[in-house]
Tab-separated table of C-alpha atoms and ligand atoms in Angstrom:
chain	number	residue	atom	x	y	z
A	116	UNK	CA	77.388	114.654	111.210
A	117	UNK	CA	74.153	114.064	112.308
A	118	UNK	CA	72.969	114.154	116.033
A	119	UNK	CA	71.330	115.443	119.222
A	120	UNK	CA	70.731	113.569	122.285
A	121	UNK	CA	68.798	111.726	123.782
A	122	UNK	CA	66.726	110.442	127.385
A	123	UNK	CA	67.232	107.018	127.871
A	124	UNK	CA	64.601	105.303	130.286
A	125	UNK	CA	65.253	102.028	131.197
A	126	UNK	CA	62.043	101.880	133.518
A	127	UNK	CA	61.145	98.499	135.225
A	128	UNK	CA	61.018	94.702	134.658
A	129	UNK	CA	62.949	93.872	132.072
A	130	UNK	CA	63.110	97.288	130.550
A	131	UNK	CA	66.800	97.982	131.888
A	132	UNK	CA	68.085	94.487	130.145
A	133	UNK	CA	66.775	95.415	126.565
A	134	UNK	CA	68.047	99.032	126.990
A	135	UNK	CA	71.479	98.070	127.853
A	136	UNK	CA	71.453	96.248	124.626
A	137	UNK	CA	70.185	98.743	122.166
A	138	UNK	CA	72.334	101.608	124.106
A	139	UNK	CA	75.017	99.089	122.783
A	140	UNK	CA	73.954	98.874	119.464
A	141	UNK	CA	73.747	102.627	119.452
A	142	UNK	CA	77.314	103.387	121.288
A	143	UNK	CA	78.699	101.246	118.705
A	144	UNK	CA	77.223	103.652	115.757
A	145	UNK	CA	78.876	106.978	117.805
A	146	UNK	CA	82.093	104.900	118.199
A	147	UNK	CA	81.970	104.591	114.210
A	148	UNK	CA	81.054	108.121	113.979
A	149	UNK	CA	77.694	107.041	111.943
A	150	UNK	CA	75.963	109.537	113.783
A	151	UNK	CA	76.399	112.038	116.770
A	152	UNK	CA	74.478	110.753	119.994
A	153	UNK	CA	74.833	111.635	124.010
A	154	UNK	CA	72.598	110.433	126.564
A	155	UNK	CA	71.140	110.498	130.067
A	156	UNK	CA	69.515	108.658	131.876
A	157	UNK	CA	66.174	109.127	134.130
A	158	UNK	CA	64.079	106.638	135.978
A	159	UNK	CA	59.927	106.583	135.314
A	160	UNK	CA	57.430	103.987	136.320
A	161	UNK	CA	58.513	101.708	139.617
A	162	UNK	CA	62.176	102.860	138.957
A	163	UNK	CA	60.983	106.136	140.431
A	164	UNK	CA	58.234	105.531	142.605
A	165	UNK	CA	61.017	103.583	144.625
A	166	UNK	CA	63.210	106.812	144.736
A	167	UNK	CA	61.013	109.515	144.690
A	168	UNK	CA	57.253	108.180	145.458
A	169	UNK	CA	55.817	109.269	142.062
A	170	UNK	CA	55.701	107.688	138.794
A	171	UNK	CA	58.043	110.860	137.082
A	172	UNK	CA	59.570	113.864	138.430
A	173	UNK	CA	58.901	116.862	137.075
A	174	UNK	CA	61.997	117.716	136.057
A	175	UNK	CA	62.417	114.256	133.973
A	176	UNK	CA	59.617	115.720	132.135
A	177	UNK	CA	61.619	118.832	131.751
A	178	UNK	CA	64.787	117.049	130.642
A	179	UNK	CA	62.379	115.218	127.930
A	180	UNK	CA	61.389	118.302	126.476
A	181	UNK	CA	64.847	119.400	126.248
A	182	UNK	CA	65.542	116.222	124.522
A	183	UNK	CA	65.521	115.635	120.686
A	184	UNK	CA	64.429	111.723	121.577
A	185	UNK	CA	63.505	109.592	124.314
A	186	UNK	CA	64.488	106.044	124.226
A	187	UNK	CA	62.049	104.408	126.629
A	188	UNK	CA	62.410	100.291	128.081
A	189	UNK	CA	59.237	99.622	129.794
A	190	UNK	CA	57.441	100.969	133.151
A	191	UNK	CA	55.198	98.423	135.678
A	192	UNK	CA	55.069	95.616	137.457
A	193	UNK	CA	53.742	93.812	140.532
A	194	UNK	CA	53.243	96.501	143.175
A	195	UNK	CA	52.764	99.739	141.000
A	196	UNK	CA	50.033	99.374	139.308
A	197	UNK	CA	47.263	98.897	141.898
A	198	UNK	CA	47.112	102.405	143.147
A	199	UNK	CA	44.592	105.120	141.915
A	200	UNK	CA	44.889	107.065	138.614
A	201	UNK	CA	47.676	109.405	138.497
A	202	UNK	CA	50.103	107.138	140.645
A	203	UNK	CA	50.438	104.100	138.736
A	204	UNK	CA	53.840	103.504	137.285
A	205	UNK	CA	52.255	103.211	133.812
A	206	UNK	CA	51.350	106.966	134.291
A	207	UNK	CA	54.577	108.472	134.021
A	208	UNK	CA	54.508	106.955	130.377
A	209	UNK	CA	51.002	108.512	129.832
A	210	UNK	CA	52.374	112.060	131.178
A	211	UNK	CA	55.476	112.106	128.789
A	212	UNK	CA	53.290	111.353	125.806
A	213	UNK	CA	50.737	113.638	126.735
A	214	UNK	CA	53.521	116.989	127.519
A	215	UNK	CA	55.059	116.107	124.501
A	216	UNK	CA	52.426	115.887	122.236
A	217	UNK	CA	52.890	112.475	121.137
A	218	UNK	CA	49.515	111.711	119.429
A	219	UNK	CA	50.729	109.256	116.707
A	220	UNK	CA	52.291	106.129	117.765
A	221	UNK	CA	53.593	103.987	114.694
A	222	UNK	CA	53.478	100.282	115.377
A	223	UNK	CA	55.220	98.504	112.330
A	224	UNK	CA	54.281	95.258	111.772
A	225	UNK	CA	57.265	93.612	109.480
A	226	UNK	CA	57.773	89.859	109.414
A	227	UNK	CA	61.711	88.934	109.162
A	228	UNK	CA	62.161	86.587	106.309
A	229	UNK	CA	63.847	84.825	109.375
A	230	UNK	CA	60.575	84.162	111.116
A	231	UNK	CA	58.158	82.913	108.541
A	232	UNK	CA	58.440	79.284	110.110
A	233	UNK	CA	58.198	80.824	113.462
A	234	UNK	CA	54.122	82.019	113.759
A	235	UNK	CA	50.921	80.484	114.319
A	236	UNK	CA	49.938	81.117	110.814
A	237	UNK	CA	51.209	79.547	107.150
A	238	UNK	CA	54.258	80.702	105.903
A	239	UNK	CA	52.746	81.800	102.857
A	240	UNK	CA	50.517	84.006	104.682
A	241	UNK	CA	52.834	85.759	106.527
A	242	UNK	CA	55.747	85.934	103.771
A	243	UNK	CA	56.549	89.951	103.311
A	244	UNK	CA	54.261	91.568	105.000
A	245	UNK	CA	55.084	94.934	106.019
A	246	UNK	CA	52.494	97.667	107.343
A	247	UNK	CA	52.477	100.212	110.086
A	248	UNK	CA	49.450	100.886	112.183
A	249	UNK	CA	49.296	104.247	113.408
A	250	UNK	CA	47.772	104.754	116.502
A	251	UNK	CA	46.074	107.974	117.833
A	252	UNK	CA	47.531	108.097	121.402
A	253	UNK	CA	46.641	110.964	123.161
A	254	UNK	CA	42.523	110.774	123.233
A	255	UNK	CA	39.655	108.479	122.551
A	256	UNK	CA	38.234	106.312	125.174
A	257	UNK	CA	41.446	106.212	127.348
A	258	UNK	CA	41.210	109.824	128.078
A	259	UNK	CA	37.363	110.650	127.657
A	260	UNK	CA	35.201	111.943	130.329
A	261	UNK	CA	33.349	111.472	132.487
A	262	UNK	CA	34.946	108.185	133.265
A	263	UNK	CA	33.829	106.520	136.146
A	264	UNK	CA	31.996	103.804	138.304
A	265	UNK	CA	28.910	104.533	140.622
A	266	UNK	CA	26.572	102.400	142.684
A	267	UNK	CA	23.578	100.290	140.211
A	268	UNK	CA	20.726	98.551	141.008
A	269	UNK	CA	22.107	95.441	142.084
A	270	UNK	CA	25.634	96.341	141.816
A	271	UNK	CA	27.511	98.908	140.247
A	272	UNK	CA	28.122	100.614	137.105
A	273	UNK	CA	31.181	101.467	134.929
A	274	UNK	CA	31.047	103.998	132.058
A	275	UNK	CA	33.886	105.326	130.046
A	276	UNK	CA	33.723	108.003	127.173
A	277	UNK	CA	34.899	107.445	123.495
A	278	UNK	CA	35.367	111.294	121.914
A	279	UNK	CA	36.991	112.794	119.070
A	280	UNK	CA	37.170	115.844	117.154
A	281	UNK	CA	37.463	116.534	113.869
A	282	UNK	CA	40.710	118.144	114.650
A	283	UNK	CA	42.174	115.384	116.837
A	284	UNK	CA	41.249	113.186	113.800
A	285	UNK	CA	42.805	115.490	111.189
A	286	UNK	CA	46.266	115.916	112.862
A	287	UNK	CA	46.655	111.517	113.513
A	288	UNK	CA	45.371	110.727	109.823
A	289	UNK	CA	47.675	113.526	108.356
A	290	UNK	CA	50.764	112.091	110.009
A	291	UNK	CA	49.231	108.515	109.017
A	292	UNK	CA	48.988	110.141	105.231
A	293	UNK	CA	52.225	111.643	104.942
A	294	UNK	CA	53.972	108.243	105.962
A	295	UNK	CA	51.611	106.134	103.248
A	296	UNK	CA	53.271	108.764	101.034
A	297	UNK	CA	56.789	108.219	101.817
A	298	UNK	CA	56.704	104.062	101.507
A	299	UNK	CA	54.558	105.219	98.374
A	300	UNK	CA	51.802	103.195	99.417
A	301	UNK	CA	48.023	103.635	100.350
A	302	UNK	CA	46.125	104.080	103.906
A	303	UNK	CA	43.067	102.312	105.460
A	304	UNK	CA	41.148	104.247	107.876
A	305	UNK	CA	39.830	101.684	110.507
A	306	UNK	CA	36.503	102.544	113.017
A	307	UNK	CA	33.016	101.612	113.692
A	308	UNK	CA	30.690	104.111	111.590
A	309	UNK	CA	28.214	101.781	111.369
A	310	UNK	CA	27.527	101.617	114.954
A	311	UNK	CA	29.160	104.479	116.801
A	312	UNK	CA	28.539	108.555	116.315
A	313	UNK	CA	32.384	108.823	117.528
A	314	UNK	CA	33.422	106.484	114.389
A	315	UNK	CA	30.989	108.914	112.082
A	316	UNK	CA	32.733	111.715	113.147
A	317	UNK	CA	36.213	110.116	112.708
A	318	UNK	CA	35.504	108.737	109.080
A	319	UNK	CA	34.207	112.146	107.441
A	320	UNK	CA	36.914	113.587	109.351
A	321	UNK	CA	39.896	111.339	107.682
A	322	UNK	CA	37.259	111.566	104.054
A	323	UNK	CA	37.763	115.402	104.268
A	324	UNK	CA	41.477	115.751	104.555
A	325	UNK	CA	42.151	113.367	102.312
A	326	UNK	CA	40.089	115.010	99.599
A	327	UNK	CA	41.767	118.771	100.445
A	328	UNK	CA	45.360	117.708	100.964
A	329	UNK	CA	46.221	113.816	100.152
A	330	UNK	CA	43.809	112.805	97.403
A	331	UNK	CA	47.150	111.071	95.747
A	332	UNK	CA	47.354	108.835	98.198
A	333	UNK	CA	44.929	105.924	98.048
A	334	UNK	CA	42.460	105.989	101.068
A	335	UNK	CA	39.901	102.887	101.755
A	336	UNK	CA	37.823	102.651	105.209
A	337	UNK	CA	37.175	99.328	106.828
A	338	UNK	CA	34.894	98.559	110.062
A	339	UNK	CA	37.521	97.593	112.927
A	340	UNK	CA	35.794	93.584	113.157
A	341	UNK	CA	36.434	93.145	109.405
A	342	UNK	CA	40.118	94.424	109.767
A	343	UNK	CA	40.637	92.424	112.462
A	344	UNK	CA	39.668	88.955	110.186
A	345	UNK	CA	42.006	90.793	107.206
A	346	UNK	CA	44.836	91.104	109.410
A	347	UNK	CA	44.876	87.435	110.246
A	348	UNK	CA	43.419	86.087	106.641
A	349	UNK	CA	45.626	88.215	104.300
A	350	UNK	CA	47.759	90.673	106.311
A	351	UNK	CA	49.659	91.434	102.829
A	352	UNK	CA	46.432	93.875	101.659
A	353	UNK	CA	47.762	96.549	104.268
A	354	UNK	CA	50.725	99.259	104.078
A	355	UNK	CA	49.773	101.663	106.876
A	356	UNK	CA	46.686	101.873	108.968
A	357	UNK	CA	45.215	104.764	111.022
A	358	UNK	CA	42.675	103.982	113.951
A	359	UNK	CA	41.474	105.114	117.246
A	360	UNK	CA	43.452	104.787	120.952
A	361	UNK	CA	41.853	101.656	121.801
A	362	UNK	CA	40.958	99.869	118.601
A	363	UNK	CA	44.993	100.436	117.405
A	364	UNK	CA	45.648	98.803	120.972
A	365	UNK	CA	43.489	95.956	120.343
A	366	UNK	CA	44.469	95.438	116.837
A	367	UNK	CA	48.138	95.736	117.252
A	368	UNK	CA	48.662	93.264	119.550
A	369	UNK	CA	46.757	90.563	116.780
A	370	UNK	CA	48.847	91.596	114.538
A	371	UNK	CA	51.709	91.451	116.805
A	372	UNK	CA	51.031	87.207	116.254
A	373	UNK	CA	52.273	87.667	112.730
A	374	UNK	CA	55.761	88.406	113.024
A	375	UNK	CA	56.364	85.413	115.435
A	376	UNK	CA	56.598	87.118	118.930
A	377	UNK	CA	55.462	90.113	120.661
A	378	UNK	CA	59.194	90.353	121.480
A	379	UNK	CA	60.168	91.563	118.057
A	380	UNK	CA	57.745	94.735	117.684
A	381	UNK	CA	59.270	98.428	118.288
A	382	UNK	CA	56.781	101.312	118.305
A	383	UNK	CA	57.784	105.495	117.623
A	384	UNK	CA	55.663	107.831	119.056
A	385	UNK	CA	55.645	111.359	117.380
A	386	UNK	CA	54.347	114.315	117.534
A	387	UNK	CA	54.506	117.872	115.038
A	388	UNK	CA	58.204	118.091	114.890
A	389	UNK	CA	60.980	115.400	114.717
A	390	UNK	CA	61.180	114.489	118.878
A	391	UNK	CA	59.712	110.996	119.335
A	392	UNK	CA	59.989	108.670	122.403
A	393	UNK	CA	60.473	105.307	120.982
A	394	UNK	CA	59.795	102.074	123.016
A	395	UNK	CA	59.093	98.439	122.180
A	396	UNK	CA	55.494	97.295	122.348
A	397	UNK	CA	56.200	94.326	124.656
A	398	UNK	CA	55.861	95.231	128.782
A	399	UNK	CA	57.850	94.849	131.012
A	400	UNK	CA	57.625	90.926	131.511
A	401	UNK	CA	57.776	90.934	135.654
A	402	UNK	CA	58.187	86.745	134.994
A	403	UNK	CA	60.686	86.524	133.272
A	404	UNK	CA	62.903	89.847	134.535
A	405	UNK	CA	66.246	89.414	135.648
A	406	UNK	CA	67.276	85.976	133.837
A	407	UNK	CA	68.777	87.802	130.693
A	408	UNK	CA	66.583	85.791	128.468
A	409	UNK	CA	64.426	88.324	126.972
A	410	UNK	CA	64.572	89.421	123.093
A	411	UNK	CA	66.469	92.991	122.886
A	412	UNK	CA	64.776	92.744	118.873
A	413	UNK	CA	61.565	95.063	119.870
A	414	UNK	CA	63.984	97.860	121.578
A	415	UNK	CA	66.644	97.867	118.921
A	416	UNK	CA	64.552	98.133	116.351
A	417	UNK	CA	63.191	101.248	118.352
A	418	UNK	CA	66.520	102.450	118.927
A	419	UNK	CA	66.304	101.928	114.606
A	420	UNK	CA	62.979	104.136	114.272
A	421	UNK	CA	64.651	106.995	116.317
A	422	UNK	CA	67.672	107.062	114.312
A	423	UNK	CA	65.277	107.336	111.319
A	424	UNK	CA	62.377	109.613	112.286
A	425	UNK	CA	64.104	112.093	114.815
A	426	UNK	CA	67.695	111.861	113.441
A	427	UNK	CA	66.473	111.984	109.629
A	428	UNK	CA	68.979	108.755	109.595
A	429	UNK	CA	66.785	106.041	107.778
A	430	UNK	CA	70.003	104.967	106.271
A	431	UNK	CA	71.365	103.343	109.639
A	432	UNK	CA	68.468	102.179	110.514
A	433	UNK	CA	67.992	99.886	107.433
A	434	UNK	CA	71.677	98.957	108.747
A	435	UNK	CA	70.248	97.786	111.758
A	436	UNK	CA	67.354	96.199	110.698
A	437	UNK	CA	69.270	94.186	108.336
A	438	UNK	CA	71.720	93.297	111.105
A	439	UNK	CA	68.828	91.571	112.946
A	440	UNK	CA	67.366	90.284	110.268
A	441	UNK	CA	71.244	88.629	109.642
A	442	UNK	CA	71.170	87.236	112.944
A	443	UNK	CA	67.642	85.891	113.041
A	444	UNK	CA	68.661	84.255	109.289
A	445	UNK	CA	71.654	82.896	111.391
A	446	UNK	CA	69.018	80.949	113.642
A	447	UNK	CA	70.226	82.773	116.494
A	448	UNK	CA	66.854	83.152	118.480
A	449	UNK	CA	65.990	84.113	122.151
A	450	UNK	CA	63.705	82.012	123.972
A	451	UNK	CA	60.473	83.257	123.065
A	452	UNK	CA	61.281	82.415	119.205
A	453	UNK	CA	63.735	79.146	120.103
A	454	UNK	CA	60.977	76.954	120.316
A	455	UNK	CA	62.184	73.645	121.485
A	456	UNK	CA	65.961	74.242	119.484
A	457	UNK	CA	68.350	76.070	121.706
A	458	UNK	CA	68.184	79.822	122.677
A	459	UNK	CA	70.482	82.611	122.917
A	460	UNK	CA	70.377	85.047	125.979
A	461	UNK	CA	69.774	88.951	125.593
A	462	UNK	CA	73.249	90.011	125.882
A	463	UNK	CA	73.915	87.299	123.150
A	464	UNK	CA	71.831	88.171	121.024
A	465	UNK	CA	73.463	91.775	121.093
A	466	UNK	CA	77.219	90.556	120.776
A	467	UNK	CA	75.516	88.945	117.308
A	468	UNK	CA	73.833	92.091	116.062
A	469	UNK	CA	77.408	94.115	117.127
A	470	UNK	CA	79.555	91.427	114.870
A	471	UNK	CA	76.688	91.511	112.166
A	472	UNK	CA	77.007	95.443	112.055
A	473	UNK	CA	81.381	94.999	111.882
A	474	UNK	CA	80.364	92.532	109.336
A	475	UNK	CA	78.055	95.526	107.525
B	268	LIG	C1	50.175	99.308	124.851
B	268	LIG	C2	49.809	98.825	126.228
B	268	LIG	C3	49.319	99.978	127.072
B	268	LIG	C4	48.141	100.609	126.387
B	268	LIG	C5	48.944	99.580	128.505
B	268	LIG	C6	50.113	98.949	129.220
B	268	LIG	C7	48.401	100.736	129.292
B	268	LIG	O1	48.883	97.783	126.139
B	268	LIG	O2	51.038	100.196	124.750
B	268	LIG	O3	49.618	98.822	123.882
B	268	LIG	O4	47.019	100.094	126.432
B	268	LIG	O5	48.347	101.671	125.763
B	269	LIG	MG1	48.450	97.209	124.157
């Protein structure tokens, strides 16, 4: 049987409540021997500046990297985020991705048949769609230096750097080819070469690799503003999308809109090998923590890519997917997708997805 094992963080916020449920989900698939999982735990963010006074100890780094997966909740909240760079609870997310080389983070973007009534868009124009946006996560403007702020005339002055190399280019855009090859589909390579010497360097960069190694695969560039209108005017043109740090931030939350609720979207982060940390694009929701009322869907589904990419189990992960999607079809909704009809709490919403997965 398949297997390894895996660091579970349930960080901060409600982070620990959507854990619980896909740690569920995936007990329920060892208890079935599906597949062979064990776990640990380790606190990051808040969770362990409480404990410890830093954002991650070293030696929950260490335990990652002995890890063939992390399965990460959320980090943040009221409190610690305020302090300088380096002791934010956000940065003990930032430090695992960066030690484990996690420079591709795959957003999918798939509307459940379940949730076509349920956007701010026309059912027709949501109906199907299905893309991943890949998202370089290790450089770009986030990272760039110098960084800084200084005294201005009449104030001050911020400056931040947006950099890439050919190479850091190469490596994102070859993991963002390889996956249009597997769903057999085509790429668009998003940035701002009209405008920005970064964006030049990026394009030629993506144009270049996909002449010497991925010419079968269908490659088209579009300037980030014009993707943004596509995504929202016919999101159906796309099947997986490469871009920069801060343009796939920007553009993944708008397309977050599509599927109904920010709630529903899990995210893989990979590197070279199979090891991914895997965490659901939604924060950690200080406002509505604690009640039990958030939507598990974004960190089950995550649970769903790590089966896939770092357990080579795609099989149970369609078997989760479609549990969801069963349970979604059942109008059984939290309360970010209940609307004004009634709403099902977290752990709720799990005991569903369990009896959908008996029902299998
Ligand atoms: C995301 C988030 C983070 C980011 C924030 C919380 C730092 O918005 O994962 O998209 O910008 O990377
Ligand atoms: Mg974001």
């Amino acid at each position: 049987m398949s297997g390894g094992h895996v660091l579970v963080v349930p960080g901060d916020g409600i982070g620990p409540e959507v854990v619980a449920v896909a740690r569920r989900v995936l007990d329920w698939c060892v208890a079935k021997d599906l597949v062979g999982l064990t776990f640990e735990e380790a606190a990051v963010g808040g969770a362990a500046i409480e404990t410890i006074g830093r954002p991650i100890a070293d030696e929950t780094v260490a335990r990652a990297k002995a890890s063939d997966a992390v399965l990460f909740g959320s980090v943040g909240g009221p409190g610690w985020d305020e302090g300088p760079p380096g002791t934010r609870a956000g940065d003990g997310l930032f430090r695992l991705r960066r030690e484990l080389g996690l420079f591709a983070n795959l957003r999918p973007i798939r509307v459940s048949p379940a949730l076509e009534h349920h956007t701010s868009l026309k059912p027709e124009t949501v109906r199907g769609v299905d893309f991943v946006i890949v998202r370089e996560l290790t450089g770009g403007i986030y990272f760039g230096e110098p960084r800084g702020v200084e005294p201005a005339e009449g104030g001050e002055r911020g400056f931040n750097t947006m950099t890439y190399t050919s190479a850091e280019v190469r490596r994102v855009a070859n993991s963002a080819f390889a996956l249009a090859r597997k769903r057999g589909g085509w790429l668009h390579s998003v940035d701002k070469s009209n405008v920005l010497e970064v964006s030049g360097v990026w394009r030629r960069a993506v144009t270049a690799l996909h002449a010497d190694t991925h010419a079968d695969t269908p490659l088209h560039h579009i300037l980030v503003d014009n993707c943004c209108l596509q995504l929202i005017r016919d999101p159906s043109q796309f099947d997986v999308l490469v871009m920069s740090n801060m343009f796939g931030d920007i553009l993944s939350d708008g397309a977050g809109a599509l599927t109904g609720s920010l709630g529903m979207l899990p995210s893989a982060s990979l590197g070279e090998g199979t090891r991914g940390l895997y965490e659901p694009i939604h924060g950690t929701a200080p406002d509505i923590a604690g009640q039990g009322i958030a939507n598990p869907c974004g960190m089950i589904l995550s649970a769903a890519m790590m089966l896939e990419h770092s357990f080579d189990r795609k099989d149970l992960a369609d078997r989760i997917v479609a549990a969801v999607d069963d349970v979604l079809l059942a109008g059984t909704f939290t309360a970010d997708l209940a609307g004004s009809g009634p709403a099902v709490s977290t752990d709720a919403f799990g005991d569903a997805v369990i009896a959908a997965l008996e029902r299998g």
